mmCIF file of C-alpha atoms in Angstrom:
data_model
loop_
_atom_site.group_PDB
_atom_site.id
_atom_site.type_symbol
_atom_site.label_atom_id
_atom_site.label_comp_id
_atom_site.label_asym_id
_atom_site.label_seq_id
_atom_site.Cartn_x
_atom_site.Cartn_y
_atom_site.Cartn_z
ATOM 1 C CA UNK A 29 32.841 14.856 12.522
ATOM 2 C CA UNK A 30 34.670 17.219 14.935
ATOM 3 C CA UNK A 31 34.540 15.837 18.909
ATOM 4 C CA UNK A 32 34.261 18.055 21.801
ATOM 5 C CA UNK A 33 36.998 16.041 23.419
ATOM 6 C CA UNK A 34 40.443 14.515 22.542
ATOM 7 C CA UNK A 35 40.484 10.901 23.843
ATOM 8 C CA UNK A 36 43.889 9.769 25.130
ATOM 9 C CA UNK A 37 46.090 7.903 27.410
ATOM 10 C CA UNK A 38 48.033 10.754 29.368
ATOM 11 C CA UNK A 39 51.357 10.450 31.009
ATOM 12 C CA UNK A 40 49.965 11.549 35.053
ATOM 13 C CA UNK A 41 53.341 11.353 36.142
ATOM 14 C CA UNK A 42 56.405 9.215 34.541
ATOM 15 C CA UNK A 43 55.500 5.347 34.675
ATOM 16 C CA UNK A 44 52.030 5.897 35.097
ATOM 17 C CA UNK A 45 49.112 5.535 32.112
ATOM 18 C CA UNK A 46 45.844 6.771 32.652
ATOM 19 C CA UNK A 47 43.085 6.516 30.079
ATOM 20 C CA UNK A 48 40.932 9.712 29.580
ATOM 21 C CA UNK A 49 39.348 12.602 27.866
ATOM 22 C CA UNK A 50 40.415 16.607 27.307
ATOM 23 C CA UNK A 51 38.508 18.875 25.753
ATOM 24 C CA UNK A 52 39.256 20.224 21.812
ATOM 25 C CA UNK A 53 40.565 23.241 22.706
ATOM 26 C CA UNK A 54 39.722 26.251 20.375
ATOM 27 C CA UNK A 55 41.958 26.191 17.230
ATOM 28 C CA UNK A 56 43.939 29.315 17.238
ATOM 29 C CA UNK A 57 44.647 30.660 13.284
ATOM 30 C CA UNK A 58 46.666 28.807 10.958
ATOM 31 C CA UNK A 59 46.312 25.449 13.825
ATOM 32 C CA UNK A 60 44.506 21.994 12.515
ATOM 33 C CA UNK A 61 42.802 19.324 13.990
ATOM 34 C CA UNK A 62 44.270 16.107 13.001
ATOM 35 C CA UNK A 63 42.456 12.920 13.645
ATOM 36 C CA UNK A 64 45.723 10.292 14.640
ATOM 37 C CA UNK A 65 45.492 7.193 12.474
ATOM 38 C CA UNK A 66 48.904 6.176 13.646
ATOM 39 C CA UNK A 67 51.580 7.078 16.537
ATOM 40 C CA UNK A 68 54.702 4.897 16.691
ATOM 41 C CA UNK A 69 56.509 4.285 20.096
ATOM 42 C CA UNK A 70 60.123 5.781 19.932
ATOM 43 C CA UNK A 71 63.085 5.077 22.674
ATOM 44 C CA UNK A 72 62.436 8.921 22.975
ATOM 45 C CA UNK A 73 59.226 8.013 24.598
ATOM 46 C CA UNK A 74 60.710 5.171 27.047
ATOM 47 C CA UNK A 75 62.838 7.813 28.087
ATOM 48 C CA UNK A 76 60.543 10.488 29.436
ATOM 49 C CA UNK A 77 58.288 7.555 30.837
ATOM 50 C CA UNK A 78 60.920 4.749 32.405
ATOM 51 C CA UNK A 79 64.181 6.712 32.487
ATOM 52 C CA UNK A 80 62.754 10.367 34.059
ATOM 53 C CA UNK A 81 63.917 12.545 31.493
ATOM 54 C CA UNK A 82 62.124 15.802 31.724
ATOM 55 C CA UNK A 83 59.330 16.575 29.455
ATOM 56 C CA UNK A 84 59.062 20.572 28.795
ATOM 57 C CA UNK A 85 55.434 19.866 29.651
ATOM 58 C CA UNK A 86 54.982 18.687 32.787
ATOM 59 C CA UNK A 87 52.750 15.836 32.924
ATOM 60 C CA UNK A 88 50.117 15.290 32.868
ATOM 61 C CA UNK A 89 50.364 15.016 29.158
ATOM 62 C CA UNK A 90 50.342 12.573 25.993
ATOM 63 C CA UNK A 91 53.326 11.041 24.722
ATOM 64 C CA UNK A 92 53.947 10.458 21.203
ATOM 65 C CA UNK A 93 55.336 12.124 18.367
ATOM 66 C CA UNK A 94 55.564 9.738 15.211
ATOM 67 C CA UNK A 95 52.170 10.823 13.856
ATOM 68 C CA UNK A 96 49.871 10.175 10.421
ATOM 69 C CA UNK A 97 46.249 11.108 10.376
ATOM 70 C CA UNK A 98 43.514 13.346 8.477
ATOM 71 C CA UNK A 99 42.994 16.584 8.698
ATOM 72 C CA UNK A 100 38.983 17.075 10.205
ATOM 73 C CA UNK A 101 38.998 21.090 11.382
ATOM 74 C CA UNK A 102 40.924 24.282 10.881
ATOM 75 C CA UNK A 103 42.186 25.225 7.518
ATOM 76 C CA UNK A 104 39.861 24.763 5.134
ATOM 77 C CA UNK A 105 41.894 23.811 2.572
ATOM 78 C CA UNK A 106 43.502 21.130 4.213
ATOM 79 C CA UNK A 107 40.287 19.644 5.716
ATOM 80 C CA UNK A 108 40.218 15.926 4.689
ATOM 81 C CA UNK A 109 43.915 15.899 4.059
ATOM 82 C CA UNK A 110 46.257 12.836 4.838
ATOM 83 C CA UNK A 111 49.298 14.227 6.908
ATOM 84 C CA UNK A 112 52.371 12.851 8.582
ATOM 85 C CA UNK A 113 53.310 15.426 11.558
ATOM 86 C CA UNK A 114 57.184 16.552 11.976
ATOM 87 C CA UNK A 115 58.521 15.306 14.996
ATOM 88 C CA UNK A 116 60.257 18.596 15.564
ATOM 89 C CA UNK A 117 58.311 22.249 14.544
ATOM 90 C CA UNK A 118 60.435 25.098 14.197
ATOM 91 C CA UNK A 119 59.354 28.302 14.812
ATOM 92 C CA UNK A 120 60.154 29.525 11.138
ATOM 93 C CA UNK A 121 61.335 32.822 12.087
ATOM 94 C CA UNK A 122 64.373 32.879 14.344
ATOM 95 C CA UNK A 123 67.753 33.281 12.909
ATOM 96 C CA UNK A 124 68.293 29.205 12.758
ATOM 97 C CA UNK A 125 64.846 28.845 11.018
ATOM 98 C CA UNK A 126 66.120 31.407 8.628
ATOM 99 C CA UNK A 127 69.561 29.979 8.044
ATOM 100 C CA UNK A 128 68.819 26.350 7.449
ATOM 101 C CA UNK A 129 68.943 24.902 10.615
ATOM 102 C CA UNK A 130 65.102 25.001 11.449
ATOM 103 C CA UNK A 131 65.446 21.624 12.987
ATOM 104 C CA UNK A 132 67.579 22.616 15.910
ATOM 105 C CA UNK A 133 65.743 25.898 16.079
ATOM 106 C CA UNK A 134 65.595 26.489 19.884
ATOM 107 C CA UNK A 135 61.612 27.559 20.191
ATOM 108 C CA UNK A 136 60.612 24.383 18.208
ATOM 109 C CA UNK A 137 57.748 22.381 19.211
ATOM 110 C CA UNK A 138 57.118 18.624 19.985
ATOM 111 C CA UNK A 139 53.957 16.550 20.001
ATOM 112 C CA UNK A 140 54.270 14.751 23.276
ATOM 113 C CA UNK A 141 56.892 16.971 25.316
ATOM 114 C CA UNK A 142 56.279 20.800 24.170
ATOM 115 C CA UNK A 143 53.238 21.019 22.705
ATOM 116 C CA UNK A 144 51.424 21.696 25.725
ATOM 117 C CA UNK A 145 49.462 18.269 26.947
ATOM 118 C CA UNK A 146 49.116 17.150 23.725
ATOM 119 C CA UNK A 147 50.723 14.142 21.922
ATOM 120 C CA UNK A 148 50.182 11.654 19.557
ATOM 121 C CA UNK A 149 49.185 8.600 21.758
ATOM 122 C CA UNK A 150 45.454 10.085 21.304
ATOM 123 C CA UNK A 151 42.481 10.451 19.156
ATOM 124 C CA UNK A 152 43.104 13.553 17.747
ATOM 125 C CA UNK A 153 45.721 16.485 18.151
ATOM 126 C CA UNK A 154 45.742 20.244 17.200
ATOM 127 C CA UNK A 155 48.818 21.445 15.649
ATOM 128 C CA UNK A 156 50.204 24.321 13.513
ATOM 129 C CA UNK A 157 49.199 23.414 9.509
ATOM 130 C CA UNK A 158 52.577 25.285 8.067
ATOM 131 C CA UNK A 159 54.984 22.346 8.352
ATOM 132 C CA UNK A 160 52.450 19.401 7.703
ATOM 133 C CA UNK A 161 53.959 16.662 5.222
ATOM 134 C CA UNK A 162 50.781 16.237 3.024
ATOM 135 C CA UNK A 163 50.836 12.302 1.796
ATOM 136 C CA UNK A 164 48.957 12.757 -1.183
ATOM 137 C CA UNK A 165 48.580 9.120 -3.400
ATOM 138 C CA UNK A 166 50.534 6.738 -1.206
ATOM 139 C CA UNK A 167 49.506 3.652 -3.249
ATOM 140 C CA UNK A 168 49.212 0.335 -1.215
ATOM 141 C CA UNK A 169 51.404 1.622 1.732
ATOM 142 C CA UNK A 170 48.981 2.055 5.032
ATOM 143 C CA UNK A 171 48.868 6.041 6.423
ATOM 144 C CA UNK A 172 49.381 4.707 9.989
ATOM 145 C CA UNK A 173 52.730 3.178 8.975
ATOM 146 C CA UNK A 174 54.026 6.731 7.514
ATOM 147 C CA UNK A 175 54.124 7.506 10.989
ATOM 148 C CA UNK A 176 57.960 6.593 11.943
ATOM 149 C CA UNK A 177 58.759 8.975 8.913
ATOM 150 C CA UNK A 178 58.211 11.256 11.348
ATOM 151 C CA UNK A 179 61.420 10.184 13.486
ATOM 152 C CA UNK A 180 62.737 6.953 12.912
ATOM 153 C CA UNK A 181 62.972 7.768 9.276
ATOM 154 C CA UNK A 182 63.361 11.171 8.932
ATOM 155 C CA UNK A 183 66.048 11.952 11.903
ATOM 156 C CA UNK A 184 68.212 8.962 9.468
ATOM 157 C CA UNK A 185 68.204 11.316 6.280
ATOM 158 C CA UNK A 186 69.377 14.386 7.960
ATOM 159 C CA UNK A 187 72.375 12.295 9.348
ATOM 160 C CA UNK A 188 73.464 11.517 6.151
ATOM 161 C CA UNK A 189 72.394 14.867 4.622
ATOM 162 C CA UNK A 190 74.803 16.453 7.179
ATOM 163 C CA UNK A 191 77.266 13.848 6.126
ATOM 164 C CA UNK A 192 77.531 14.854 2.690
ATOM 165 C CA UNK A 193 76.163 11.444 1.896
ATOM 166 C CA UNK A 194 76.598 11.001 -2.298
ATOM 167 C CA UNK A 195 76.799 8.170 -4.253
ATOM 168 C CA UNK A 196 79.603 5.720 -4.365
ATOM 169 C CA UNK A 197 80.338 6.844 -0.810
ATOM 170 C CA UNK A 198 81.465 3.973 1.670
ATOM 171 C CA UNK A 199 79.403 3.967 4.723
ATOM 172 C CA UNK A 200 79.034 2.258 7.999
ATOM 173 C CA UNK A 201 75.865 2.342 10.408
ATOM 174 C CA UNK A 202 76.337 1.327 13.954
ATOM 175 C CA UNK A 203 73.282 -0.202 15.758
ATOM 176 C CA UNK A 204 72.503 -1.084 11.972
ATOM 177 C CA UNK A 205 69.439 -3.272 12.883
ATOM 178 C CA UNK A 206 67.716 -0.988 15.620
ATOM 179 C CA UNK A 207 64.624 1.083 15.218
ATOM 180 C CA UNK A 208 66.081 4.044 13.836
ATOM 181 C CA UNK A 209 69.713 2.055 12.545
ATOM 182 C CA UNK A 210 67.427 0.075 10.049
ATOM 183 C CA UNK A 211 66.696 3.012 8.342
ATOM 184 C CA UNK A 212 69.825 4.645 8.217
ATOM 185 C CA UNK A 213 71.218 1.463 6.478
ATOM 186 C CA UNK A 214 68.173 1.578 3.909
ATOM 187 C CA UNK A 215 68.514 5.686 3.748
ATOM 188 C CA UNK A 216 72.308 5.355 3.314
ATOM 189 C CA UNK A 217 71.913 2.823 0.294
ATOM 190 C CA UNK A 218 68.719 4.688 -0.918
ATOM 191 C CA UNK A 219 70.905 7.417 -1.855
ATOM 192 C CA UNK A 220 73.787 6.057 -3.404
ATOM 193 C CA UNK A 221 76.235 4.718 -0.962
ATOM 194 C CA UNK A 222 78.526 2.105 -2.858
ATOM 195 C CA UNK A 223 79.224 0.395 0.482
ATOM 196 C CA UNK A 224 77.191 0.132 3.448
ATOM 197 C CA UNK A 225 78.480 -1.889 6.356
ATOM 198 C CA UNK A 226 76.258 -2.720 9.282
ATOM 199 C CA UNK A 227 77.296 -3.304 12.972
ATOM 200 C CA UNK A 228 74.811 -5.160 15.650
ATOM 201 C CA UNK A 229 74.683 -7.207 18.221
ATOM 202 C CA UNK A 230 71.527 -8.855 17.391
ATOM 203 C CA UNK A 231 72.429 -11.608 15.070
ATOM 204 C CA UNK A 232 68.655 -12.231 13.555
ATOM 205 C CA UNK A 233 67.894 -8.666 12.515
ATOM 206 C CA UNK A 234 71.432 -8.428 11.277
ATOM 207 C CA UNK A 235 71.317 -11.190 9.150
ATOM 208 C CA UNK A 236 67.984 -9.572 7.675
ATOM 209 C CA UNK A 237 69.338 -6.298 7.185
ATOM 210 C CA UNK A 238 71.586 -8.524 4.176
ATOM 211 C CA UNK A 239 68.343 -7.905 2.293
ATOM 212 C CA UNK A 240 67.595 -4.077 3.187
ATOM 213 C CA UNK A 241 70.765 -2.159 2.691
ATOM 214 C CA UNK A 242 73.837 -3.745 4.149
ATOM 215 C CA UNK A 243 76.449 -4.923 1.868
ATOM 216 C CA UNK A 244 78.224 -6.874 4.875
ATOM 217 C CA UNK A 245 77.869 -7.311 8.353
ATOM 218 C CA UNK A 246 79.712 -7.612 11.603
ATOM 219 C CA UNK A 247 78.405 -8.519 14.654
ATOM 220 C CA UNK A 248 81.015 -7.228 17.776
ATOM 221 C CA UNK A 249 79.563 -8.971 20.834
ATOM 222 C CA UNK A 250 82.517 -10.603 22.498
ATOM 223 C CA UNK A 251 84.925 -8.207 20.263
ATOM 224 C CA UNK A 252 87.175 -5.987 20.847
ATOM 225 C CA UNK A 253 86.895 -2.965 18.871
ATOM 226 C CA UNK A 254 90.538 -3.726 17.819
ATOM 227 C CA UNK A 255 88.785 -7.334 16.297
ATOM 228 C CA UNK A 256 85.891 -5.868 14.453
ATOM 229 C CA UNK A 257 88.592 -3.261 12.863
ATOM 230 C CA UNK A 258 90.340 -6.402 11.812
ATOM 231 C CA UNK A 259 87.177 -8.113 10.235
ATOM 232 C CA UNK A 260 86.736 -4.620 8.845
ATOM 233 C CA UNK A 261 89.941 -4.764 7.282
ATOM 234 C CA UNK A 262 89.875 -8.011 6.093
ATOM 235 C CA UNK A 263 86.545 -7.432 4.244
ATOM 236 C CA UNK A 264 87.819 -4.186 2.622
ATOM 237 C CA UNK A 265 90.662 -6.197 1.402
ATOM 238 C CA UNK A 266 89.030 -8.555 -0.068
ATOM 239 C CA UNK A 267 86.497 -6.123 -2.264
ATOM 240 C CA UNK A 268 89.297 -4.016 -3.340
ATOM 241 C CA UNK A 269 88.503 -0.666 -1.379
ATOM 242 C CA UNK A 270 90.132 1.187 1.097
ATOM 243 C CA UNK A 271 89.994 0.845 4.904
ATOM 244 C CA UNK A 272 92.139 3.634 5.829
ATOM 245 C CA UNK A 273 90.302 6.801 4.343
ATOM 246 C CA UNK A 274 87.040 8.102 3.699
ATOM 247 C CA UNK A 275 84.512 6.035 5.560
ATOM 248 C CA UNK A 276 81.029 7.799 6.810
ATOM 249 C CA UNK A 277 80.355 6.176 10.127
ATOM 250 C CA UNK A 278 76.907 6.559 11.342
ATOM 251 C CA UNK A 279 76.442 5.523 15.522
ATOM 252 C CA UNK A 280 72.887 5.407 15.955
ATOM 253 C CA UNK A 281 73.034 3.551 19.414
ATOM 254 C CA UNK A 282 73.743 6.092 21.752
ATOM 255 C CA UNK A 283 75.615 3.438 23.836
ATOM 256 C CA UNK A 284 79.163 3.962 25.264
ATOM 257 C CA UNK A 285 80.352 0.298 23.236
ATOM 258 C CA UNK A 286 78.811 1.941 20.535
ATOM 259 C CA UNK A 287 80.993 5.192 20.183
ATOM 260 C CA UNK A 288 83.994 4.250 21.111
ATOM 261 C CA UNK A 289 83.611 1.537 18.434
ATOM 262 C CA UNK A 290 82.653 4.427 15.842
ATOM 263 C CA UNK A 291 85.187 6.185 17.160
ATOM 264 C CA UNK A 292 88.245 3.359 16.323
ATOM 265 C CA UNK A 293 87.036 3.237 13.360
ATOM 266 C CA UNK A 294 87.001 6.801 12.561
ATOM 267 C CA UNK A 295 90.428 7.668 10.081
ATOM 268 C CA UNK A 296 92.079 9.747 7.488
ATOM 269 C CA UNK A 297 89.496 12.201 5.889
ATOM 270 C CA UNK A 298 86.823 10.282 7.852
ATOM 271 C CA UNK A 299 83.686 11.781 9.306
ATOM 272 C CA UNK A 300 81.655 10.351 11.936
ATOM 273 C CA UNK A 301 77.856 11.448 12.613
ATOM 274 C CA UNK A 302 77.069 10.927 16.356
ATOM 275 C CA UNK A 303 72.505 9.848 15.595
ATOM 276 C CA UNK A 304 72.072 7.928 18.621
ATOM 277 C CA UNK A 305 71.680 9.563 22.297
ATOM 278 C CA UNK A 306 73.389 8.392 25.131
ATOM 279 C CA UNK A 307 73.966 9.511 28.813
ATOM 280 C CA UNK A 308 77.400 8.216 29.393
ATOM 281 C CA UNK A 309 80.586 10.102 28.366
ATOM 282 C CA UNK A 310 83.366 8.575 26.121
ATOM 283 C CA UNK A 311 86.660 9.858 26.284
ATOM 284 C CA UNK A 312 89.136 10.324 22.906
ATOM 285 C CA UNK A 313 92.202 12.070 21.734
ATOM 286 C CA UNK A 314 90.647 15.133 19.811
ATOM 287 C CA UNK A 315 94.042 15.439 18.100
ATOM 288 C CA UNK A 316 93.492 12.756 16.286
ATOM 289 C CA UNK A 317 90.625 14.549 14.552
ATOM 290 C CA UNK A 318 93.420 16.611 13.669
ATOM 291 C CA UNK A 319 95.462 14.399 12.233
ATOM 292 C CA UNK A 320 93.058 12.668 10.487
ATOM 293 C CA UNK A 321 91.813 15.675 8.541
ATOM 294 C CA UNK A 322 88.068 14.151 10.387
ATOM 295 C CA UNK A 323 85.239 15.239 11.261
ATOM 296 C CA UNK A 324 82.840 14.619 13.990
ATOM 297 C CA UNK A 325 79.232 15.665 13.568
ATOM 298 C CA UNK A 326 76.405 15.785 15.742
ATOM 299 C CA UNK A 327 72.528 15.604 14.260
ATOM 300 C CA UNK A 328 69.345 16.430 15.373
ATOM 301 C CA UNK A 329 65.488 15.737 14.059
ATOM 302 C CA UNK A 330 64.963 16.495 10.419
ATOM 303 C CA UNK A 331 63.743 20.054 8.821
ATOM 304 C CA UNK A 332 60.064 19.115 8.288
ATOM 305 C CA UNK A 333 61.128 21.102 4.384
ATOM 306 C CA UNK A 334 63.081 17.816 3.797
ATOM 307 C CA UNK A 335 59.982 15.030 4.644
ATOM 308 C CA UNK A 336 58.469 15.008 0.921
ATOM 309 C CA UNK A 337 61.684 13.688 0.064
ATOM 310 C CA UNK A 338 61.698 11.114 2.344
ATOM 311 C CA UNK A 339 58.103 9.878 1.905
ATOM 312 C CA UNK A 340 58.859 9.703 -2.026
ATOM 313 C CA UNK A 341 61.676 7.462 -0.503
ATOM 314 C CA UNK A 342 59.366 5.456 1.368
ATOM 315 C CA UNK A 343 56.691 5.306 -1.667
ATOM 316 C CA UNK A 344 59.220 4.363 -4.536
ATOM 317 C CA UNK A 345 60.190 1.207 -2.651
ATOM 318 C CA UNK A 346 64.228 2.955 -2.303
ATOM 319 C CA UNK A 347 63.167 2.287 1.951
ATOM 320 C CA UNK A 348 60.832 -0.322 3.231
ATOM 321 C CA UNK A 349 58.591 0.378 6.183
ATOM 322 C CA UNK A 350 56.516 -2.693 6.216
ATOM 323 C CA UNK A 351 59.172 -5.467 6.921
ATOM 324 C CA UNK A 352 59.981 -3.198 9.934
ATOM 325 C CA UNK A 353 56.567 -2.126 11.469
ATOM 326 C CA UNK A 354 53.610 -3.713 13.357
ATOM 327 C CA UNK A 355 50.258 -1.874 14.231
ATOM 328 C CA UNK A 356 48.816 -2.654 17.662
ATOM 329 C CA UNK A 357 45.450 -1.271 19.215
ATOM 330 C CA UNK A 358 46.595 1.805 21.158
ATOM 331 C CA UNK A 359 45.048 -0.123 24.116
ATOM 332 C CA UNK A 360 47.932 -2.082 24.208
ATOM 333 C CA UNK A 361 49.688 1.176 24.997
ATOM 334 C CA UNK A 362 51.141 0.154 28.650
ATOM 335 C CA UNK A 363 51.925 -3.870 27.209
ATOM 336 C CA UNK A 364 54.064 -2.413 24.595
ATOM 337 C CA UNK A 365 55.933 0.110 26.599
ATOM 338 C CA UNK A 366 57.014 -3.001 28.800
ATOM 339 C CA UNK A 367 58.162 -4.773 25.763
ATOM 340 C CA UNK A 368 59.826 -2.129 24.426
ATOM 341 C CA UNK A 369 61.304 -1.020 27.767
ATOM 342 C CA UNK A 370 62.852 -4.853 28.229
ATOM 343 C CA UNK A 371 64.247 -5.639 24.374
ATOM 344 C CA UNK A 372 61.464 -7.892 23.527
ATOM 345 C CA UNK A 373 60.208 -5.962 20.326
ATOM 346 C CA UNK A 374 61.167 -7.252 16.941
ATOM 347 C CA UNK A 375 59.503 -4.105 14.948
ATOM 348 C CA UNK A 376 58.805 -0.708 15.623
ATOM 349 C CA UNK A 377 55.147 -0.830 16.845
ATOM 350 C CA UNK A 378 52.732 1.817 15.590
ATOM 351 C CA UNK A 379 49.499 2.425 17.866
ATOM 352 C CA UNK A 380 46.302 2.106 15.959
ATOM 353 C CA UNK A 381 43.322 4.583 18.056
ATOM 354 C CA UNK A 382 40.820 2.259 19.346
ATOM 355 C CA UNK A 383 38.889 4.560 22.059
#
């Protein structure tokens, strides 16, 4: 069935939720109708609506961009069609589009902040069919928790695709058992690293990251970066392998702690991939990147050509969504911003439509 409206709780302005209906607007050629099965709540989201980062779209509009659903209108052959949505749309014609770097293409569109007033925190949403992920047999894994492929999962594998990231590599993930940090670690050993290393503060989902990706663990609260270098050392010394040289450092925080810990660690022949997004500024030598034959890299979104690859990821059991998801009635929408806002989330929670 195709509605005449979109049902959905709309940003009116930021820190304000407001339950309501828009109409379906007329699907222009080569657009769908996608009927949202699941949206998951990204930091991105907290932002626009706690923090007053700017939306392209003024409100009033729908947050949300980590979407799964079915295709119900527009291109025939894709009517009836499970779909995750790319978090990022490029325009696929611009000279970045062309040249392999679609996702930073600078006309891209995003459910929830340029896509006019529509986002995935809704009943349905129209968007362009070209750069739909179609799901096709997804076994005993749920559609709605595909969604945070669209982000949380995705954004991870184009770090490390930037990074080079082949196997035997050694490999350390700061933030390792946050939203998006859990899947870097399980993306990093998914393909191939031969060490992963995980950083966190939070002791519980550290220790259960032992069981998802990370070879060892440190946790830094109360540290000096100088100490964790030395627990870092001490740990490389006692598997045989280098501490000095070659280490892929992935700082998915975004925090100043964060960075300038990724940053000590940084050495010879190193590279560093900056995931995480921060406001504050860190200083540091650039000379040393220099000297250190380094690199530092910064990342953003995922080409939507690249999300088969990471759903066959997710499918094939090489990265786990279900240990690190919950579903919750979109009408919890407003509760689980204010848990998410104040820490007090375990899992990434994916809103379930219930209009």
């Amino acid at each position: 069935m195709i509605p005449s409206t979109i049902k959905t709780w709309q940003m009116t302005v930021p820190g304000t939720l407001t339950k309501t209906e828009i109409p379906v607007p007329q699907l222009q050629p080569g657009e769908v109708l996608v009927e949202v099965k699941g949206c998951g709540v990204c930091h991105t989201d907290l932002s626009y609506f706690y923090m007053g980062v700017r939306t392209e779209q003024p409100p009033p509009l729908s947050l949300g961009h980590e979407i799964s659903g079915v295709v119900v209108a527009g291109e025939a052959n894709l009517i009836g069609k499970e779909v995750i949505i790319p978090a990022v749309l490029p325009c696929n014609k611009c000279e970045l589009c062309k040249t392999g770097r679609g996702n930073r293409c600078l006309a891209q569109k995003m459910p929830g902040n340029s896509m006019g007033i529509y986002g995935g925190f809704s009943s349905h949403i129209p968007v362009p069919a070209a750069d739909l992920c179609i799901v096709g047999n997804r076994g005993k894994v749920p559609l709605e928790h595909l969604s945070v492929i669209a982000d949380a999962v995705t954004t991870p594998y184009q770090a490390a695709r930037r990074a080079r990231l082949a196997a035997g590599d050694r490999v350390i993930v700061i933030g390792a058992a946050g939203g998006v940090g859990s899947f870097m670690t399980q993306v990093a050993k998914g393909m191939g690293a031969g060490t992963v290393i995980g950083i966190d503060i939070n002791e519980e989902k550290l220790e259960f990251m032992k069981g998802y990706g990370a070879d060892f663990t440190i946790n830094p609260k109360g540290k000096t970066p100088k100490e964790v270098k030395e627990i870092f050392k001490a740990y490389c010394k006692e598997k045989g392998i280098p501490s000095n040289y070659g280490w892929k450092i992935f700082e998915v925080t975004g925090t100043k702690p964060g960075q300038e810990l990724a940053l000590s660690l940084l050495s010879f022949t190193g590279l560093l991939m900056v995931v995480g997004y921060g406001t504050d500024e860190t200083s540091y030598m650039l000379s040393k990147l220099m000297a250190f034959d380094a690199e530092l890299i910064g990342t953003w979104g995922c080409p939507p050509e690249f999300y088969p690859q990471v759903l066959e990821m997710c499918l094939d059991g090489r990265i786990e969504l279900g240990p690190f998801v919950e579903t919750r009635p979109m009408s919890q929408i407003e509760q689980v911003f204010d848990e998410a806002h104040h820490g007090k989330l375990k899992r990434r929670v994916i809103l379930t439509p219930d209009f």
